[in-house]
Short mmCIF file of C-alpha atoms in Angstrom, two decimals:
data_model
loop_
_atom_site.label_atom_id
_atom_site.label_comp_id
_atom_site.label_asym_id
_atom_site.label_seq_id
_atom_site.Cartn_x
_atom_site.Cartn_y
_atom_site.Cartn_z
CA UNK A 527 0.00 0.00 0.00
CA UNK A 528 1.28 3.46 -0.86
CA UNK A 529 2.07 6.04 1.84
CA UNK A 530 -0.77 8.22 0.55
CA UNK A 531 -3.28 5.38 0.80
CA UNK A 532 -2.15 4.56 4.34
CA UNK A 533 -2.43 8.22 5.40
CA UNK A 534 -5.96 8.63 4.03
CA UNK A 535 -7.21 5.40 5.53
CA UNK A 536 -5.72 6.24 8.93
CA UNK A 537 -7.28 9.70 8.82
CA UNK A 538 -10.64 8.23 7.91
CA UNK A 539 -10.56 5.88 10.89
CA UNK A 540 -9.76 8.79 13.23
CA UNK A 541 -12.64 10.78 11.74
CA UNK A 542 -15.00 7.84 12.12
CA UNK A 543 -14.08 7.48 15.77
CA UNK A 544 -14.37 11.21 16.47
CA UNK A 545 -10.65 11.58 17.17
CA UNK A 546 -8.28 13.96 15.43
CA UNK A 547 -5.30 12.26 13.92
CA UNK A 548 -2.12 13.34 12.23
CA UNK A 549 -2.68 14.06 8.57
CA UNK A 550 -6.45 14.08 8.96
CA UNK A 551 -8.18 15.57 5.93
CA UNK A 552 -10.39 18.26 7.50
CA UNK A 553 -12.12 19.11 4.23
CA UNK A 554 -14.05 15.85 4.25
CA UNK A 555 -16.63 16.27 7.07
CA UNK A 556 -18.75 13.14 7.31
CA UNK A 557 -19.80 13.16 10.94
CA UNK A 558 -23.56 13.05 11.39
CA UNK A 559 -25.41 14.78 14.19
CA UNK A 560 -27.39 12.53 16.52
CA UNK A 561 -31.06 12.17 15.70
CA UNK A 562 -31.93 13.90 18.97
CA UNK A 563 -30.21 17.07 17.72
CA UNK A 564 -32.34 17.39 14.63
CA UNK A 565 -34.66 20.38 14.69
CA UNK A 566 -38.05 19.65 13.17
CA UNK A 567 -40.17 22.30 11.45
CA UNK A 568 -43.08 23.27 13.73
CA UNK A 569 -46.53 24.11 12.43
CA UNK A 570 -47.20 27.84 12.43
CA UNK A 571 -50.89 27.72 13.30
CA UNK A 572 -51.84 26.47 16.72
CA UNK A 573 -48.33 25.43 17.67
CA UNK A 574 -46.86 26.17 21.06
CA UNK A 575 -43.39 27.07 19.80
CA UNK A 576 -40.99 28.04 22.55
CA UNK A 577 -37.65 28.88 20.96
CA UNK A 578 -36.47 30.24 24.28
CA UNK A 579 -36.36 26.67 25.64
CA UNK A 580 -36.11 24.23 22.75
CA UNK A 581 -34.21 26.49 20.39
CA UNK A 582 -31.57 27.53 22.88
CA UNK A 583 -30.82 23.94 23.81
CA UNK A 584 -30.37 22.97 20.16
CA UNK A 585 -28.31 26.08 19.58
CA UNK A 586 -25.90 25.08 22.29
CA UNK A 587 -25.37 21.62 20.85
CA UNK A 588 -25.05 22.68 17.21
CA UNK A 589 -23.34 26.05 17.48
CA UNK A 590 -26.42 28.13 16.63
CA UNK A 591 -27.57 31.29 18.34
CA UNK A 592 -31.14 32.58 18.46
CA UNK A 593 -30.68 34.23 15.09
CA UNK A 594 -29.53 30.97 13.46
CA UNK A 595 -32.28 28.99 15.13
CA UNK A 596 -34.99 31.35 13.91
CA UNK A 597 -33.61 31.23 10.35
CA UNK A 598 -33.65 27.44 10.61
CA UNK A 599 -37.21 27.29 11.94
CA UNK A 600 -38.73 29.75 9.48
CA UNK A 601 -36.75 28.31 6.57
CA UNK A 602 -37.95 24.79 7.29
CA UNK A 603 -41.52 26.00 7.61
CA UNK A 604 -41.38 27.79 4.26
CA UNK A 605 -39.70 24.94 2.40
CA UNK A 606 -42.05 22.34 3.89
CA UNK A 607 -45.07 24.36 2.80
CA UNK A 608 -46.29 25.16 6.30
CA UNK A 609 -45.91 28.79 5.27
CA UNK A 610 -47.19 28.92 1.72
CA UNK A 611 -46.35 31.34 -1.08
CA UNK A 612 -47.52 34.92 -0.53
CA UNK A 613 -48.07 34.26 3.16
CA UNK A 614 -47.47 37.52 5.08
CA UNK A 615 -44.82 37.37 7.80
CA UNK A 616 -45.47 39.93 10.51
CA UNK A 617 -42.31 40.61 12.54
CA UNK A 618 -44.24 41.38 15.73
CA UNK A 619 -46.17 38.11 15.47
CA UNK A 620 -43.00 36.12 14.81
CA UNK A 621 -41.29 37.73 17.80
CA UNK A 622 -44.16 36.84 20.09
CA UNK A 623 -44.54 33.25 18.88
CA UNK A 624 -40.82 32.46 19.05
CA UNK A 625 -40.07 34.68 22.06
CA UNK A 626 -37.23 36.56 20.38
CA UNK A 627 -36.44 40.25 19.98
CA UNK A 628 -37.38 42.39 16.99
CA UNK A 629 -33.68 42.62 16.12
CA UNK A 630 -33.40 38.83 15.87
CA UNK A 631 -36.55 38.68 13.73
CA UNK A 632 -35.36 41.48 11.44
CA UNK A 633 -31.93 39.94 10.86
CA UNK A 634 -33.44 36.49 10.30
CA UNK A 635 -35.84 37.79 7.68
CA UNK A 636 -32.94 39.50 5.92
CA UNK A 637 -31.12 36.18 5.68
CA UNK A 638 -34.22 34.47 4.30
CA UNK A 639 -34.65 37.30 1.81
CA UNK A 640 -31.08 36.79 0.58
CA UNK A 641 -31.94 33.13 -0.03
CA UNK A 642 -34.96 34.13 -2.10
CA UNK A 643 -37.48 32.66 0.36
CA UNK A 644 -39.16 35.94 1.29
CA UNK A 645 -39.47 39.45 -0.11
CA UNK A 646 -39.90 42.72 1.74
CA UNK A 647 -41.54 45.70 0.04
CA UNK A 648 -42.77 49.06 1.32
CA UNK A 649 -46.50 49.18 2.07
CA UNK A 650 -46.71 45.44 1.44
CA UNK A 651 -44.52 43.96 4.16
CA UNK A 652 -42.66 40.67 4.13
CA UNK A 653 -44.19 37.77 2.25
CA UNK A 654 -43.17 34.24 1.36
CA UNK A 655 -41.99 33.89 -2.24
CA UNK A 656 -42.88 31.01 -4.61
CA UNK A 657 -40.48 28.12 -5.18
CA UNK A 658 -39.43 29.54 -8.54
CA UNK A 659 -37.75 32.44 -6.72
CA UNK A 660 -35.77 30.35 -4.23
CA UNK A 661 -32.01 29.89 -4.51
CA UNK A 662 -32.24 26.12 -4.77
CA UNK A 663 -28.45 25.70 -4.63
CA UNK A 664 -28.19 27.48 -1.29
CA UNK A 665 -26.82 24.90 1.21
CA UNK A 666 -29.48 25.68 3.83
CA UNK A 667 -32.34 25.35 1.36
CA UNK A 668 -30.88 22.07 0.14
CA UNK A 669 -30.77 20.83 3.72
CA UNK A 670 -34.33 21.91 4.44
CA UNK A 671 -35.61 20.30 1.24
CA UNK A 672 -33.80 17.08 2.19
CA UNK A 673 -36.06 16.76 5.24
CA UNK A 674 -39.26 17.98 3.61
CA UNK A 675 -41.81 16.80 1.08
CA UNK A 676 -39.56 17.89 -1.81
CA UNK A 677 -36.71 15.53 -0.95
CA UNK A 678 -37.36 13.13 -3.85
CA UNK A 679 -37.56 15.97 -6.36
CA UNK A 680 -34.31 17.41 -5.03
CA UNK A 681 -32.51 14.07 -5.25
CA UNK A 682 -33.63 13.67 -8.85
CA UNK A 683 -32.71 17.23 -9.79
CA UNK A 684 -29.24 16.97 -8.27
CA UNK A 685 -28.66 13.66 -10.02
CA UNK A 686 -29.67 15.17 -13.36
CA UNK A 687 -27.45 18.18 -12.78
CA UNK A 688 -24.49 15.98 -11.92
CA UNK A 689 -25.15 13.87 -15.02
CA UNK A 690 -24.81 17.06 -17.06
CA UNK A 691 -21.72 18.48 -15.37
CA UNK A 692 -19.36 15.57 -14.75
CA UNK A 693 -19.30 13.82 -18.15
CA UNK A 694 -18.54 17.21 -19.73
CA UNK A 695 -15.74 17.75 -17.22
CA UNK A 696 -14.28 14.33 -18.03
CA UNK A 697 -14.31 15.12 -21.75
CA UNK A 698 -12.63 18.49 -21.22
CA UNK A 699 -10.06 17.03 -18.82
CA UNK A 700 -8.84 14.64 -21.53
CA UNK A 701 -7.50 17.62 -23.41
CA UNK A 702 -5.74 19.21 -20.44
CA UNK A 703 -3.42 16.47 -19.23
CA UNK A 704 -1.03 17.30 -16.39
CA UNK A 705 1.40 14.66 -15.09
CA UNK A 706 0.95 15.63 -11.44
CA UNK A 707 -2.86 15.49 -11.66
CA UNK A 708 -2.72 12.25 -13.62
CA UNK A 709 -0.62 10.68 -10.86
CA UNK A 710 -2.92 11.98 -8.14
CA UNK A 711 -5.95 10.54 -9.93
CA UNK A 712 -4.18 7.19 -10.18
CA UNK A 713 -3.38 7.41 -6.45
CA UNK A 714 -7.06 7.93 -5.65
CA UNK A 715 -7.99 4.83 -7.63
CA UNK A 716 -5.38 2.85 -5.68
CA UNK A 717 -6.76 4.13 -2.39
CA UNK A 718 -10.30 3.21 -3.41
CA UNK A 719 -9.13 -0.30 -4.24
CA UNK A 720 -7.41 -0.74 -0.86
CA UNK A 721 -10.39 0.73 0.99
CA UNK A 722 -12.79 -1.60 -0.83
CA UNK A 723 -10.71 -4.60 0.18
CA UNK A 724 -10.79 -3.55 3.84
CA UNK A 725 -14.44 -2.56 3.87
CA UNK A 726 -13.52 1.04 4.65
CA UNK A 727 -16.40 3.01 3.09
CA UNK A 728 -15.31 6.34 4.60
CA UNK A 729 -11.87 6.27 2.97
CA UNK A 730 -13.47 5.04 -0.24
CA UNK A 731 -15.83 8.03 -0.28
CA UNK A 732 -13.03 10.50 0.48
CA UNK A 733 -10.82 9.20 -2.30
CA UNK A 734 -13.77 9.16 -4.69
CA UNK A 735 -14.69 12.76 -3.85
CA UNK A 736 -11.10 13.92 -4.32
CA UNK A 737 -10.92 12.09 -7.64
CA UNK A 738 -13.90 14.00 -8.97
CA UNK A 739 -12.73 17.32 -7.56
CA UNK A 740 -9.35 16.89 -9.28
CA UNK A 741 -11.06 15.95 -12.52
CA UNK A 742 -13.10 19.17 -12.46
CA UNK A 743 -9.95 21.21 -11.76
CA UNK A 744 -8.04 19.78 -14.69
CA UNK A 745 -11.00 20.41 -17.02
CA UNK A 746 -9.86 24.03 -17.17
CA UNK A 747 -13.31 25.62 -16.78
CA UNK A 748 -13.63 27.73 -13.64
CA UNK A 749 -17.37 28.21 -13.97
CA UNK A 750 -17.83 24.46 -14.25
CA UNK A 751 -15.58 23.98 -11.23
CA UNK A 752 -17.64 26.42 -9.17
CA UNK A 753 -20.93 24.79 -10.11
CA UNK A 754 -19.56 21.33 -9.43
CA UNK A 755 -18.43 22.44 -5.97
CA UNK A 756 -21.98 23.52 -5.18
CA UNK A 757 -23.41 20.23 -6.40
CA UNK A 758 -20.85 18.25 -4.40
CA UNK A 759 -21.77 20.11 -1.22
CA UNK A 760 -25.44 19.64 -2.02
CA UNK A 761 -25.09 15.88 -2.39
CA UNK A 762 -23.70 15.64 1.14
CA UNK A 763 -26.88 17.00 2.70
CA UNK A 764 -29.50 15.86 0.21
CA UNK A 765 -29.70 12.14 0.80
CA UNK A 766 -28.11 11.31 -2.54
CA UNK A 767 -25.05 9.04 -2.72
CA UNK A 768 -21.88 10.72 -1.48
CA UNK A 769 -19.82 8.65 -3.90
CA UNK A 770 -20.05 8.55 -7.68
CA UNK A 771 -21.21 4.94 -7.41
CA UNK A 772 -24.25 3.92 -5.41
CA UNK A 773 -21.95 1.80 -3.25
CA UNK A 774 -18.28 0.78 -3.24
CA UNK A 775 -17.61 -2.08 -5.63
CA UNK A 776 -14.96 -3.53 -7.91
CA UNK A 777 -16.95 -2.27 -10.89
CA UNK A 778 -16.87 1.26 -9.50
CA UNK A 779 -13.09 1.12 -9.05
CA UNK A 780 -12.71 -0.30 -12.56
CA UNK A 781 -14.66 2.60 -14.06
CA UNK A 782 -12.37 5.07 -12.30
CA UNK A 783 -9.30 3.22 -13.52
CA UNK A 784 -10.67 3.22 -17.06
CA UNK A 785 -11.16 6.96 -16.82
CA UNK A 786 -7.57 7.50 -15.71
CA UNK A 787 -6.38 5.49 -18.71
CA UNK A 788 -8.60 7.51 -21.07
CA UNK A 789 -7.35 10.82 -19.66
CA UNK A 790 -3.73 9.74 -19.99
CA UNK A 791 -4.36 8.77 -23.62
CA UNK A 792 -6.21 12.00 -24.39
CA UNK A 793 -9.33 9.95 -25.19
CA UNK A 794 -12.14 12.46 -24.56
CA UNK A 795 -14.89 10.11 -25.73
CA UNK A 796 -13.62 7.27 -23.55
CA UNK A 797 -13.34 9.50 -20.47
CA UNK A 798 -16.86 10.83 -20.94
CA UNK A 799 -18.24 7.33 -21.46
CA UNK A 800 -16.55 6.02 -18.30
CA UNK A 801 -18.01 8.90 -16.29
CA UNK A 802 -21.52 8.25 -17.57
CA UNK A 803 -21.21 4.61 -16.52
CA UNK A 804 -20.15 5.74 -13.06
CA UNK A 805 -23.19 7.96 -12.67
CA UNK A 806 -25.69 5.31 -13.70
CA UNK A 807 -28.37 5.15 -11.04
CA UNK A 808 -29.44 1.84 -9.51
CA UNK A 809 -32.91 2.41 -8.00
CA UNK A 810 -32.78 -0.76 -5.91
CA UNK A 811 -29.98 0.65 -3.74
CA UNK A 812 -31.42 2.12 -0.56
CA UNK A 813 -30.30 5.68 0.23
CA UNK A 814 -30.21 7.01 3.74
CA UNK A 815 -30.71 10.71 4.43
CA UNK A 816 -27.89 12.06 6.65
CA UNK A 817 -28.39 14.33 9.63
CA UNK A 818 -28.50 18.09 8.96
CA UNK A 819 -25.19 19.89 8.60
CA UNK A 820 -23.66 21.46 11.67
CA UNK A 821 -23.12 25.19 11.41
#
């Protein structure tokens, strides 16, 4: 086993156990919050919402203050449909129901407005906006949709978007070969193979994610790289597979290896074809929705 493979697998085991280890790759956060820490979206009408008690406890365990908790609560309620489009949001009423100050309400509504969930206009007030106006690639909205009635639509939409982005990136990357990137991609395939043999799904996922991030970088399209980064982050909170394959397998590793060979040979068609095979969806594979992201 190469030194790189050993380092990544050791780091993954430390991350899985909650311990920090030497060489740990901090940019791969996979820890899930306990189910008890999840904050459900309350119903607006007739609900006895006491953010002063429930919200503050959750805030302490997840690093949120009152402002963050109110954004979370209102955002979930809007995305779930509890607060429908064009529903007026009266700051005084929100403050009373959630037992927070007008300043907290005002700042929270500003955040939601920036995400496209609400709009504030003179003589009209603040109202909930329709889905068409939402920033659907905002990480918070993705998280809220993942736990709401739109979760299946979001999973499908992200899969379709990834199907569009990554084969194109593979084709472009074949024309921008760099020896150092080529070697790194080969290293990731080696790590995936070792991880598969040891049943180490965390290391497998980390190597897979780095493989695809490197591929986007070498494609030479910064706009594509930016969009791919958003999609990658979205997949981690959406309930979709966190790896390019539905589950680690020899076939998955073989597709990656075939892509490395195609890139080295400058075979754009072969690289694109290998990527499309990787992204083939297998409906029979059960997907588990992860806990919400920690802020």
